[in-house]
Coordinates of C-alpha atoms in Angstrom, one line a residue:
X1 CA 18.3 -17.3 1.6
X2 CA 21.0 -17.8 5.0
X3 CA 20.6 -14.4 6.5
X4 CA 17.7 -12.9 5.4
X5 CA 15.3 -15.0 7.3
X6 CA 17.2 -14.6 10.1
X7 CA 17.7 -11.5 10.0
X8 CA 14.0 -10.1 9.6
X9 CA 13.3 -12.7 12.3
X10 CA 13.0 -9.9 14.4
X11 CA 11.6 -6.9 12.7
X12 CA 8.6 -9.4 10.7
X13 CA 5.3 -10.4 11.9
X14 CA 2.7 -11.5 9.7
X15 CA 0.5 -8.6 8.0
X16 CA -2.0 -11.1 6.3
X17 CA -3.7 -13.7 8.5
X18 CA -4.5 -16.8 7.3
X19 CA -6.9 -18.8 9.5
X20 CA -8.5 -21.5 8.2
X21 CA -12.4 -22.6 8.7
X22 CA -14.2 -25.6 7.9
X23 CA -11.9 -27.4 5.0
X24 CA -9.1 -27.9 7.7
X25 CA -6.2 -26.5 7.8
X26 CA -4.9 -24.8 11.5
X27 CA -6.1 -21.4 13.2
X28 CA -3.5 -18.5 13.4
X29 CA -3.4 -15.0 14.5
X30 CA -0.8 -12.6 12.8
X31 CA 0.6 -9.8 14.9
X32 CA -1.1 -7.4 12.8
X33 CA -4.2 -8.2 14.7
X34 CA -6.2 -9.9 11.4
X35 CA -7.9 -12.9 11.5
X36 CA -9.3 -14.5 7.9
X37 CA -10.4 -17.5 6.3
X38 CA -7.8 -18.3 4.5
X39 CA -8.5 -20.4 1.2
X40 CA -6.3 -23.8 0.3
X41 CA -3.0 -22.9 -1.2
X42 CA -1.7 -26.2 -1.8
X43 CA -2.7 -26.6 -5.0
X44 CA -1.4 -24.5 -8.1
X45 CA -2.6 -24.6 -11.9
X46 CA -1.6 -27.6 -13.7
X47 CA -1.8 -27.9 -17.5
X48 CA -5.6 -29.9 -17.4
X49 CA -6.8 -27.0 -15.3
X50 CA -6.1 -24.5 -18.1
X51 CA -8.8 -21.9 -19.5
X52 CA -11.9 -20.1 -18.0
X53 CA -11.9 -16.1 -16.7
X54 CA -11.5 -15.2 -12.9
X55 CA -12.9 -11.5 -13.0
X56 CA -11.3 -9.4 -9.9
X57 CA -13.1 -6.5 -8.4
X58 CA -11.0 -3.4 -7.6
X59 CA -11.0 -0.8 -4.6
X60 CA -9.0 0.9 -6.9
X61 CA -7.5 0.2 -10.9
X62 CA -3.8 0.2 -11.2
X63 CA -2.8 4.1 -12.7
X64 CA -0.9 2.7 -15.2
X65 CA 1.6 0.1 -16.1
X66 CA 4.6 2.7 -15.6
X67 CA 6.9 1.9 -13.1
X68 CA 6.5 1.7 -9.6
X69 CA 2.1 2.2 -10.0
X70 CA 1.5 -0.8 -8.1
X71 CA 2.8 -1.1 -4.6
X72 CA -0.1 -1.5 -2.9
X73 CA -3.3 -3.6 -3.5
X74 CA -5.8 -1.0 -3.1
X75 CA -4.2 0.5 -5.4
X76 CA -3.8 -2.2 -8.6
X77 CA -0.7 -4.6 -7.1
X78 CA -2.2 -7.4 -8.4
X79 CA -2.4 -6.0 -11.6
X80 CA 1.6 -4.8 -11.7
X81 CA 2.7 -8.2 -10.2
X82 CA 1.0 -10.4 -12.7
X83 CA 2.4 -8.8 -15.7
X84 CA 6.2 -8.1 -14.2
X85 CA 6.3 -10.7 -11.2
X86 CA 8.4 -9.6 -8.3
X87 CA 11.9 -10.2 -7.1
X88 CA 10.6 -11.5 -3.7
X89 CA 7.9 -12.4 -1.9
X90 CA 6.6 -11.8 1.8
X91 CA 5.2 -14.8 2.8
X92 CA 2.9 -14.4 6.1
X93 CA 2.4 -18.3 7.2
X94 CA 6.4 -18.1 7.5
X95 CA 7.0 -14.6 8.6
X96 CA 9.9 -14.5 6.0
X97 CA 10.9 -13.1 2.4
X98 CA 11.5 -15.9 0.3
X99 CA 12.7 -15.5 -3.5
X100 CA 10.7 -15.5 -6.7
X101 CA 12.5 -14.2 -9.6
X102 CA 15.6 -14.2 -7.4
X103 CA 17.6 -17.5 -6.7
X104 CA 19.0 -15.7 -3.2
X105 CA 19.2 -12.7 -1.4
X106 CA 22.3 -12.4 1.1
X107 CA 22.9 -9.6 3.5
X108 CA 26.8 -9.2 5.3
X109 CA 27.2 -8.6 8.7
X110 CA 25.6 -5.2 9.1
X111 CA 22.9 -5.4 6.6
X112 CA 24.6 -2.4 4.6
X113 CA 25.4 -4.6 1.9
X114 CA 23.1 -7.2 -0.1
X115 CA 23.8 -9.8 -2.8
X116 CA 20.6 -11.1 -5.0
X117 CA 21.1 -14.0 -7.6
X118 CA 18.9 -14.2 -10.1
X119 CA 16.8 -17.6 -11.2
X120 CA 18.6 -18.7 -14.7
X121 CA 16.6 -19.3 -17.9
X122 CA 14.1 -16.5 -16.9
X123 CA 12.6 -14.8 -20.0
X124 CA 10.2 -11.4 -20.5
X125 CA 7.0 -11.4 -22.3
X126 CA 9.2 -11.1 -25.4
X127 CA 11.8 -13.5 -25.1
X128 CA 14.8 -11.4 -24.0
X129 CA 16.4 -13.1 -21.3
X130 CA 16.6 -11.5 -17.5
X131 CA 19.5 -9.5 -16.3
X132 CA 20.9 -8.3 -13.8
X133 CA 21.7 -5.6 -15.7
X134 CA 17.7 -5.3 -15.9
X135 CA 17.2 -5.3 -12.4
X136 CA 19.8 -2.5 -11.7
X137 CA 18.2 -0.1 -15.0
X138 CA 15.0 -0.6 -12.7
X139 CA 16.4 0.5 -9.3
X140 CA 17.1 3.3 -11.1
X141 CA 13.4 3.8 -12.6
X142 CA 12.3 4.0 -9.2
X143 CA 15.0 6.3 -7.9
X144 CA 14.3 8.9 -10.8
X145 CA 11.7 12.0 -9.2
X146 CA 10.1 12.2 -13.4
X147 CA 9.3 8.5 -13.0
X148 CA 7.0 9.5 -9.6
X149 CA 7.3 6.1 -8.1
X150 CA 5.6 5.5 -5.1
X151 CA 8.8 3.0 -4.0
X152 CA 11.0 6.2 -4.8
X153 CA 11.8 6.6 -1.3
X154 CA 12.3 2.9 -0.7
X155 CA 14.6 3.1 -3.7
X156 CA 16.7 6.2 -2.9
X157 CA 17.9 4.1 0.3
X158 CA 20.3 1.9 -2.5
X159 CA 23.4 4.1 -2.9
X160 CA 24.4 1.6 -5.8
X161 CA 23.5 -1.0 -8.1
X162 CA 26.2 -2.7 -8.9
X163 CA 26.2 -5.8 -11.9
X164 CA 28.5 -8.8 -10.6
X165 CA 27.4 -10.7 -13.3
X166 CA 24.8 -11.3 -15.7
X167 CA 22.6 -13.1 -12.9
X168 CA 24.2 -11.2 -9.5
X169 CA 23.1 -7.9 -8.4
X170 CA 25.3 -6.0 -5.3
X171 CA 23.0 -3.9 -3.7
X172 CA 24.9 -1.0 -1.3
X173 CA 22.9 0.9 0.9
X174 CA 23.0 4.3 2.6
X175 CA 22.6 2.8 5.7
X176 CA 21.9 -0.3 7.9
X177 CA 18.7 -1.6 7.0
X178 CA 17.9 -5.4 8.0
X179 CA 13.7 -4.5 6.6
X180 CA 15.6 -3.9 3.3
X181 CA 13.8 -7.3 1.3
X182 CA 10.3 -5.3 1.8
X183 CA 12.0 -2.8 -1.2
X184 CA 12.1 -6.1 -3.4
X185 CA 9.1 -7.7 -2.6
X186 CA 7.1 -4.6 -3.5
X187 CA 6.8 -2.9 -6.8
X188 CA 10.7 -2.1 -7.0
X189 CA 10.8 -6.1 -7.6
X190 CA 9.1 -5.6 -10.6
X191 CA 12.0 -5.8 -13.0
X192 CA 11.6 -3.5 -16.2
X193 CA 13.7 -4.9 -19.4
X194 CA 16.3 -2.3 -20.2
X195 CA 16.5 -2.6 -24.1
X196 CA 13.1 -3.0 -24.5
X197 CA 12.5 0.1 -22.2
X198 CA 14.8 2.3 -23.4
X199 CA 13.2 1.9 -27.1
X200 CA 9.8 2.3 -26.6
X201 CA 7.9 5.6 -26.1
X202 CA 7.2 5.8 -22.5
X203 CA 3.4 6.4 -22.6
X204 CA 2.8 3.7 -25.0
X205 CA 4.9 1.7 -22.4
X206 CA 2.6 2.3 -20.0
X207 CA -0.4 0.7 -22.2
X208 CA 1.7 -1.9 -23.6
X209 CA 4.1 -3.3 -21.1
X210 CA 6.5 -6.3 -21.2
X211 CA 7.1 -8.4 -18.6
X212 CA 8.9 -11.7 -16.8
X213 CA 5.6 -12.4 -15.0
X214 CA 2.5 -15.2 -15.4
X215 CA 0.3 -12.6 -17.9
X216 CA 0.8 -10.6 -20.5
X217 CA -1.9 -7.6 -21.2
X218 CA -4.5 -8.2 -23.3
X219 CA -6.7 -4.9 -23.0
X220 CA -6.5 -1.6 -21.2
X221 CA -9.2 1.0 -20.4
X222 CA -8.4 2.9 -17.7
X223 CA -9.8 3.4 -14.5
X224 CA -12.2 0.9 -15.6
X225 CA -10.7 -2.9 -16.4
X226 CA -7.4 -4.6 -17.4
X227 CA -7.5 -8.0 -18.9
X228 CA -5.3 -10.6 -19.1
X229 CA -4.1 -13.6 -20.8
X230 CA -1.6 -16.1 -19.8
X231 CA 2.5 -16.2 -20.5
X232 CA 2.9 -18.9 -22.6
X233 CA 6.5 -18.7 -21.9
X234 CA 6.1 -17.6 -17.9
X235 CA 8.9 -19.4 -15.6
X236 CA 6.7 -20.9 -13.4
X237 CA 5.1 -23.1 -15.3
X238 CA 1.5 -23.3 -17.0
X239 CA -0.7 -20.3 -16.5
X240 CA -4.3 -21.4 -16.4
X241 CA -6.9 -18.5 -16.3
X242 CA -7.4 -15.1 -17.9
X243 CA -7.5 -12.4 -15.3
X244 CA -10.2 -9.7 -15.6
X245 CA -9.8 -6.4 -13.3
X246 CA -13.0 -4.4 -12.7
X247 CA -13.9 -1.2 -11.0
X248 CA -16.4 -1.1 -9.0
X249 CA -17.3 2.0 -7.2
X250 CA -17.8 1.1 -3.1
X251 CA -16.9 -1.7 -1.6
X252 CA -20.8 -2.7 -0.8
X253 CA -20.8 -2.7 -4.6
X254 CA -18.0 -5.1 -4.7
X255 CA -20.1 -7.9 -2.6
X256 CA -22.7 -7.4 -4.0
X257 CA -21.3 -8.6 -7.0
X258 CA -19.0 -11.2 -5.1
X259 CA -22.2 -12.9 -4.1
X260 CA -23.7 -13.0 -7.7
X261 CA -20.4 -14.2 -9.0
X262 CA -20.4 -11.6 -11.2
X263 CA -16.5 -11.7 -9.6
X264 CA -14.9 -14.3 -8.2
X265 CA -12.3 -12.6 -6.3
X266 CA -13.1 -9.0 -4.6
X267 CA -11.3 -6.3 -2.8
X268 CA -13.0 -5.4 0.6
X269 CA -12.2 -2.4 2.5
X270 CA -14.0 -1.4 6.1
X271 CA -14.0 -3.0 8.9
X272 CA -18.2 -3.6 8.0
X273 CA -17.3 -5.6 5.1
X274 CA -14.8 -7.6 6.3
X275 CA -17.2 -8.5 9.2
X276 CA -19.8 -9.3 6.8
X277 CA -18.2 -11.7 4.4
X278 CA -16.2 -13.4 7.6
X279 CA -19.9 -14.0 9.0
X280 CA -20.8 -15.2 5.8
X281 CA -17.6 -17.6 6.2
X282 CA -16.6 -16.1 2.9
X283 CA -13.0 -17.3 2.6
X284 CA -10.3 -14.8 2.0
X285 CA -6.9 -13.1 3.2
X286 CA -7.3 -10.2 5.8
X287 CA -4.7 -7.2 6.7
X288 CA -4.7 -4.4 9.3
X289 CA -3.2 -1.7 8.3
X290 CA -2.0 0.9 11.0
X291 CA -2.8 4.3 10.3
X292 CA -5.0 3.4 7.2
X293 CA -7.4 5.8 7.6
X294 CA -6.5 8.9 7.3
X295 CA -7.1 13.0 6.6
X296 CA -4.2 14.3 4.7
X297 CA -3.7 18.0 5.3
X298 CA -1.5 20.3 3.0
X299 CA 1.2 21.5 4.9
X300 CA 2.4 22.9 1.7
X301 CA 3.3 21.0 -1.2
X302 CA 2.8 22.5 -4.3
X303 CA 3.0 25.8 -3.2
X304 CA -0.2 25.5 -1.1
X305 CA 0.0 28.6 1.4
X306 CA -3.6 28.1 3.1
X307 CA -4.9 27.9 6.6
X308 CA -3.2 24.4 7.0
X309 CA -0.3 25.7 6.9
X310 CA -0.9 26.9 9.9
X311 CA 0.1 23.8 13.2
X312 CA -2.6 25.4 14.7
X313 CA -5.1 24.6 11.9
X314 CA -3.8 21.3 12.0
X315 CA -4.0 20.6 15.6
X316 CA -7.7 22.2 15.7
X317 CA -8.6 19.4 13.1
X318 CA -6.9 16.6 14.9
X319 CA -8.8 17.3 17.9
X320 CA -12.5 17.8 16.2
X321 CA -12.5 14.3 15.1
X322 CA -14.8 11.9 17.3
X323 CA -13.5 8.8 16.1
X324 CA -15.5 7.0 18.3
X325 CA -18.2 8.8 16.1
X326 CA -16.4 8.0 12.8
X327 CA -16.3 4.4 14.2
X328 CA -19.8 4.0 14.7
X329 CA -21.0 6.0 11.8
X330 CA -19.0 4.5 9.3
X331 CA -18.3 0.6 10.5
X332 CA -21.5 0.2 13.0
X333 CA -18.9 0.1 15.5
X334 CA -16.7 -2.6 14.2
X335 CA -13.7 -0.7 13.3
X336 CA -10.8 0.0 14.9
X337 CA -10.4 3.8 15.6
X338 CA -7.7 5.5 16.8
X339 CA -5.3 8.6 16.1
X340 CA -1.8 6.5 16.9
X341 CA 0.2 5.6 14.2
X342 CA 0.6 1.9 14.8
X343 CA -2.3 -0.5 15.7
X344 CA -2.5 -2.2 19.3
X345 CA -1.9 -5.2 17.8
X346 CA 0.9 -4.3 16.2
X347 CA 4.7 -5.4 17.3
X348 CA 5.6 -2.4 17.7
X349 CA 2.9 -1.2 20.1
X350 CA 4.0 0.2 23.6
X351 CA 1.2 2.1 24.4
X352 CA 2.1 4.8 21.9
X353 CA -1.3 7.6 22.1
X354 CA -2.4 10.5 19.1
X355 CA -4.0 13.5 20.0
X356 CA -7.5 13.1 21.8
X357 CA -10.6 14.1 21.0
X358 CA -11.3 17.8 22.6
X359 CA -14.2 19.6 20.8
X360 CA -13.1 22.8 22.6
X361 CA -9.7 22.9 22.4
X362 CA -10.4 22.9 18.8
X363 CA -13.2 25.4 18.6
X364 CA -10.3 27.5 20.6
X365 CA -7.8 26.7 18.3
X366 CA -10.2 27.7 15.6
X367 CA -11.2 31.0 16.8
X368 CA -7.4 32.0 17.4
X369 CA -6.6 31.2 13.9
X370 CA -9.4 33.6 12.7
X371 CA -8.7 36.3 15.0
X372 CA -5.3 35.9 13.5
X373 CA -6.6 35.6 10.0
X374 CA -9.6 38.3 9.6
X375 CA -9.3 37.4 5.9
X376 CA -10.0 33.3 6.5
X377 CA -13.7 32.5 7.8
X378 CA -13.4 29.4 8.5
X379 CA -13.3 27.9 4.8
X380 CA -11.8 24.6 4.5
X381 CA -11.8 22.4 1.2
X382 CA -12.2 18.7 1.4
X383 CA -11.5 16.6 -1.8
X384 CA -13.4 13.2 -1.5
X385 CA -13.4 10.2 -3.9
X386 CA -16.8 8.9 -5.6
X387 CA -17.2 5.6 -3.7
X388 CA -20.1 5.7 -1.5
X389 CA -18.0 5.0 2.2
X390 CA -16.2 7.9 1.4
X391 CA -18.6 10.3 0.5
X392 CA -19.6 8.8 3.9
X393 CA -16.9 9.7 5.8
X394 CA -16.6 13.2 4.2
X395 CA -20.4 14.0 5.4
X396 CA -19.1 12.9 9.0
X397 CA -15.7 14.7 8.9
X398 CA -17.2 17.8 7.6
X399 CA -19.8 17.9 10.4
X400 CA -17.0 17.3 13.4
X401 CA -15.1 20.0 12.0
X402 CA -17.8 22.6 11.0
X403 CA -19.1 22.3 14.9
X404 CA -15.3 23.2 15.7
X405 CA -15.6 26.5 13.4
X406 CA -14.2 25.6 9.9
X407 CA -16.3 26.1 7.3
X408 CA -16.4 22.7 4.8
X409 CA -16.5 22.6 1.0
X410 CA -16.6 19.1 0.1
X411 CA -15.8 18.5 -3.8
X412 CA -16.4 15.2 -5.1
X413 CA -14.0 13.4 -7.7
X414 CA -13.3 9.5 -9.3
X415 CA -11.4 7.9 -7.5
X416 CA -8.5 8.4 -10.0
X417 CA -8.5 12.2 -10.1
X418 CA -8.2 12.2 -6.5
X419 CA -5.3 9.8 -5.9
X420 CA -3.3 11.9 -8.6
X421 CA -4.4 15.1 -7.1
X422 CA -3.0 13.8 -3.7
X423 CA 0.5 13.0 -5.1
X424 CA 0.3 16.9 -7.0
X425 CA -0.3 18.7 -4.4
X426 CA -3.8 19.7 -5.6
X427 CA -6.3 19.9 -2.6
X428 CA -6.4 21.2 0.9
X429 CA -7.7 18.4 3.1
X430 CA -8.5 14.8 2.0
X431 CA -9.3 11.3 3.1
X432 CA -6.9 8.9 2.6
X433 CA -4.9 6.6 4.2
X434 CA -1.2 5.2 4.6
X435 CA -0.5 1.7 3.8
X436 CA 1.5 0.1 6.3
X437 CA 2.8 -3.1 7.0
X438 CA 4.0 -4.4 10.2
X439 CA 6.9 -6.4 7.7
X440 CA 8.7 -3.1 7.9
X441 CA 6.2 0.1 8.9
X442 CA 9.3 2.6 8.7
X443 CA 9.5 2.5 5.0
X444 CA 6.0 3.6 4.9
X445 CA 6.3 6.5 7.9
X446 CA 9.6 6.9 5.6
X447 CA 7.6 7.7 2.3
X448 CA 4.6 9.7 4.1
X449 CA 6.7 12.0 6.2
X450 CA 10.2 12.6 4.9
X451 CA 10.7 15.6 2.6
X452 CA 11.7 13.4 -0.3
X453 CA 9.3 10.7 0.5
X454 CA 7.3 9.2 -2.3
X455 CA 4.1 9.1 -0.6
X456 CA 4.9 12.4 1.6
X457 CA 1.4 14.1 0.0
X458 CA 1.2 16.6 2.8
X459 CA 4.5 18.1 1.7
X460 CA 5.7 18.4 5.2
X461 CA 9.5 19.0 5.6
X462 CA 10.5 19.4 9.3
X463 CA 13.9 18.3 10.6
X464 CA 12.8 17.0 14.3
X465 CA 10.2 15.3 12.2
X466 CA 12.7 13.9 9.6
X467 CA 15.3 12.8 12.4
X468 CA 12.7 10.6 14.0
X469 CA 11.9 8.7 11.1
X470 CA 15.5 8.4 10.4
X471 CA 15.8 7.0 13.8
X472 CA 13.5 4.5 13.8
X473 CA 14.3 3.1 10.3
X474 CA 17.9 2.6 11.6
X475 CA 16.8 1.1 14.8
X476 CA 18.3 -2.6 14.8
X477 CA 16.0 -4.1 17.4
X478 CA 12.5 -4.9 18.5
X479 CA 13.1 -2.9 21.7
X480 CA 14.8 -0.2 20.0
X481 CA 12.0 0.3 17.1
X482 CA 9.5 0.4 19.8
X483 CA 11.4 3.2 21.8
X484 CA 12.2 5.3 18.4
X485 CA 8.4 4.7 17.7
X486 CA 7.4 6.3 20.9
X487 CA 9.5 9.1 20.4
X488 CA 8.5 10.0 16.9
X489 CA 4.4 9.5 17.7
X490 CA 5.5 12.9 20.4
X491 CA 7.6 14.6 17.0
X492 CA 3.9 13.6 14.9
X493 CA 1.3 15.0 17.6
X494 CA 3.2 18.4 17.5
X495 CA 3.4 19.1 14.0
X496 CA 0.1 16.8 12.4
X497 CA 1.0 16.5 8.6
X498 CA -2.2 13.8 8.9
X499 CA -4.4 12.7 11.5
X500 CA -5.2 9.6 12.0
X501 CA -8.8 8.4 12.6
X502 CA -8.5 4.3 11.9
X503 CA -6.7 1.4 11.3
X504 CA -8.0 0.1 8.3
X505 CA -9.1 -3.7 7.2
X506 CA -8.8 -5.0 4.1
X507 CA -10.1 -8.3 2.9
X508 CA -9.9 -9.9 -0.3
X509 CA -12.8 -12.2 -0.8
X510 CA -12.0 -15.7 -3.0
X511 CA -14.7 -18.0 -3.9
X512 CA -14.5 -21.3 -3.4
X513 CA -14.1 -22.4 -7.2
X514 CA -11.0 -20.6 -7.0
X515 CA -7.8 -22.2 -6.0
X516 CA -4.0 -21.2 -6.3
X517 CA -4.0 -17.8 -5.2
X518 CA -1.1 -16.6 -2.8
X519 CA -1.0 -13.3 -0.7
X520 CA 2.0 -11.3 -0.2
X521 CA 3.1 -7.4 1.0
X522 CA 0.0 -5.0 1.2
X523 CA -2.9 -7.3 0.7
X524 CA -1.7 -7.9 -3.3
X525 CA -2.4 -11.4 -4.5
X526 CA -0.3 -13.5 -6.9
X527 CA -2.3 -15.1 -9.0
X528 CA 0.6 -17.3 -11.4
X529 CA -0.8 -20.1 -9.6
X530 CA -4.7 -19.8 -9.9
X531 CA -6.9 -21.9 -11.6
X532 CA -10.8 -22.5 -11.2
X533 CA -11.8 -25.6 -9.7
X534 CA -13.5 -27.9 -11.9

């Protein structure tokens, strides 16, 4: 790919870890602090390896198979990716994006500009032939506000989509941006076919879809599994299993049923759980995620004109939380808690520090607010999913902040009816949690903080706040990110659009009589080159 490796030498460190124990294979340590168990990848699905079922528990189902659902895999990526593939791929052993659908991807001299060629003889799930022309009618999927992509922000960075060719894209962006292969290794890779698009009804599409990738969709229920079958026709070569997705509510449900094999692969989230299957030498592929626990607050989206709308509400609830408390209640003391945006062990770490812990300064805080307010007393509603670690952490947050003056609600939901509410602008405070990748973590400060960003469910819209993001997307070095870090964690302790309380770790568990699975961006697994061992 000539520049692109080189030139996300710098700004990429691994955000998956892949250690190997036992089987061979030598230790490593990403800069995202994670250390797995990494199963064999040298082995892919060959044709006498064909049939049988790997069944996949989910943290959460993919919403839907309308553009730009799947970005992250908490949240159904490996789902999205098997039925649409992806442009590019992060690969963490190299620290480098490396081409799937794509022949190439060139950058010139100031990373403002970016060619991608297209692999030739590339089909969709219904034989019509991939474009570029397809690839650009997809940019502009994501860059659409109706379509509510989660990449829209990512997206809105490419002033133009320009057709070279049937098989070359031009790419110009609104500014310098060396991280820009994150955008095509994430679900804006996922290339949508334009005729076939354009002609179908757009809720049926998302039932229904057609795509270049290893699997095409046999059923949908929502919320609660996706199966399917392989791609007869897929690029890559033969497909060997059928996929089934599964929710399962909790993630102590999820290994539980990882240890009956009533799934062979399963999405682990905690720091608990990931302790547990690694000291059950469970093999798998392990992320941290900076700033992946988190409390959203509504600073106003959707109209919301509550307490929180107040800095000082925000502050008080910033400094209420004991995360040393959260820690021990919630991951027996094996997390990793914090309230700075970016993990220790992250490349970008300089000693950056959130807010403190100060139970007084927030029952100060508090008490100003209501002397302010005789109409609030103290009311604050907390939206929590169903799954049993987050019912958890309500029960915890609620008490920190109720001994600081506010006056909890919690109100349970699936899991489903609270991410959507999130992106609406439907709730007052709620756990959640950014999903960061040390690859590029400015796209997803980017999304969760800029006024137009994708993932900015706090509705916050502050200029100082703004130019600080801008400045460390733009920053072209190491050094430089680390400096325009620094200076936006001082912008984010001021204003508080989240707290954070934890970096979060994520582990997807593989049994060992599966082979041919490959990890990429955000803990999402490829799996056009699994197969069960026989």
């Amino acid at each position: 790919m000539n520049r692109t490796t080189s030139a996300l030498a710098v700004l990429a460190a691994a955000t998956l870890t892949l250690t190997a124990c036992g089987g061979g294979g030598d230790d490593s340590t990403s800069a995202a602090g994670g250390e797995g168990q990494a199963p064999d990848q040298s082995e892919r699905c060959t044709a006498d390896l064909a049939g049988g079922t790997i069944t996949v528990g989910e943290f959460s189902m993919l919403p839907s198979f309308a553009p730009g659902q799947g970005q992250y895999g908490v949240r159904g990526g490996a789902q999205s990716a098997a039925v649409y593939d992806r442009l590019m791929v992060w690969n963490p052993e190299a620290e480098a994006f490396e081409p799937k659908l794509a022949e190439s991807l060139e950058a010139n001299a100031d990373n403002t500009v970016w060619t991608l060629k297209l692999r030739e003889g590339v089909t969709f799930s219904n034989g019509d032939p991939l474009t570029a022309e397809d690839v650009a009618f997809t940019v502009g999927l994501h860059k659409n506000p109706a379509t509510r992509s989660v990449a829209m922000t990512e997206a809105m960075e490419i002033s133009d989509a320009r057709v070279v060719d049937p098989l070359t894209v031009e790419f110009t962006l609104a500014k310098p941006w060396a991280g820009f292969p994150v955008t095509l290794a994430g679900t804006v890779g996922e290339v949508f076919p334009k005729k076939a698009y354009e002609s179908a009804d757009p809720q049926e599409w998302a039932r229904n879809p057609v795509g270049a990738g290893a699997f095409t969709l046999a059923s949908y229920t929502p919320d609660q599994e996706v199966v399917l079958e392989p791609n007869p026709a897929y690029y890559g070569g033969p497909v060997c299993p059928t996929l089934k997705f599964i929710r399962i509510p909790g993630t102590q449900g999820t290994y539980d049923a990882f240890q009956t094999d009533e799934v062979q692969v399963g999405f682990l989230r905690g720091a608990k759980f990931v302790t547990t299957a690694q000291d059950d030498d469970v093999r798998g592929f392990e992320e941290i995620i900076s700033s992946g626990s988190v409390l959203n607050m509504n600073s106003g989206k959707a109209g919301y004109d509550g307490v929180l709308t107040d800095v000082r509400a925000r502050r008080a609830v910033a400094a209420a939380m004991d995360r040393d408390l959260w820690n021990q209640r919630l991951y027996a003391g094996e997390g990793q808690p914090t309230s700075a945006l970016v993990a220790e062990s992250s490349r970008l770490f300089d000693g950056q520090q959130g807010p403190a812990y100060d139970a007084e300064k927030a029952k100060g805080l508090v008490a100003e607010i209501k002397a302010d307010r005789p109409d609030w007393d103290g009311t604050l509603r907390m939206l929590i999913s169903d799954g049993p670690e987050n019912i958890e952490a309500g029960v915890v947050a609620k008490a920190l902040l109720d001994a600081a003056g506010f006056n909890v609600v919690i109100e349970n939901a699936p899991v489903s009816q609270v991410t959507a509410r999130q992106f609406t602008g439907d709730y007052e405070i709620v756990i959640g949690g950014l999903a960061t990748t040390d690859a590029d973590p400015a796209a997803a400060f980017a999304s969760g903080m800029l006024p137009n960003g994708a993932t900015n469910l706090s509705g916050i819209n502050n200029p100082e706040l703004t130019a600080a993001v801008n400045d460390l997307k733009a920053a072209a070095d190491l050094d430089a990110q680390k400096a325009a870090l620094t200076a936006l964690q001082e912008v984010f302790n001021e204003l508080q659009p989240f707290t954070v309380m934890a970096n979060a770790e994520q582990y997807v568990a593989v049994s060992d009589t599966v082979g041919g699975l490959t990890p990429t961006l955000s803990s999402t697994v490829l799996y056009d080159g699994a197969f069960l061992k026989k």
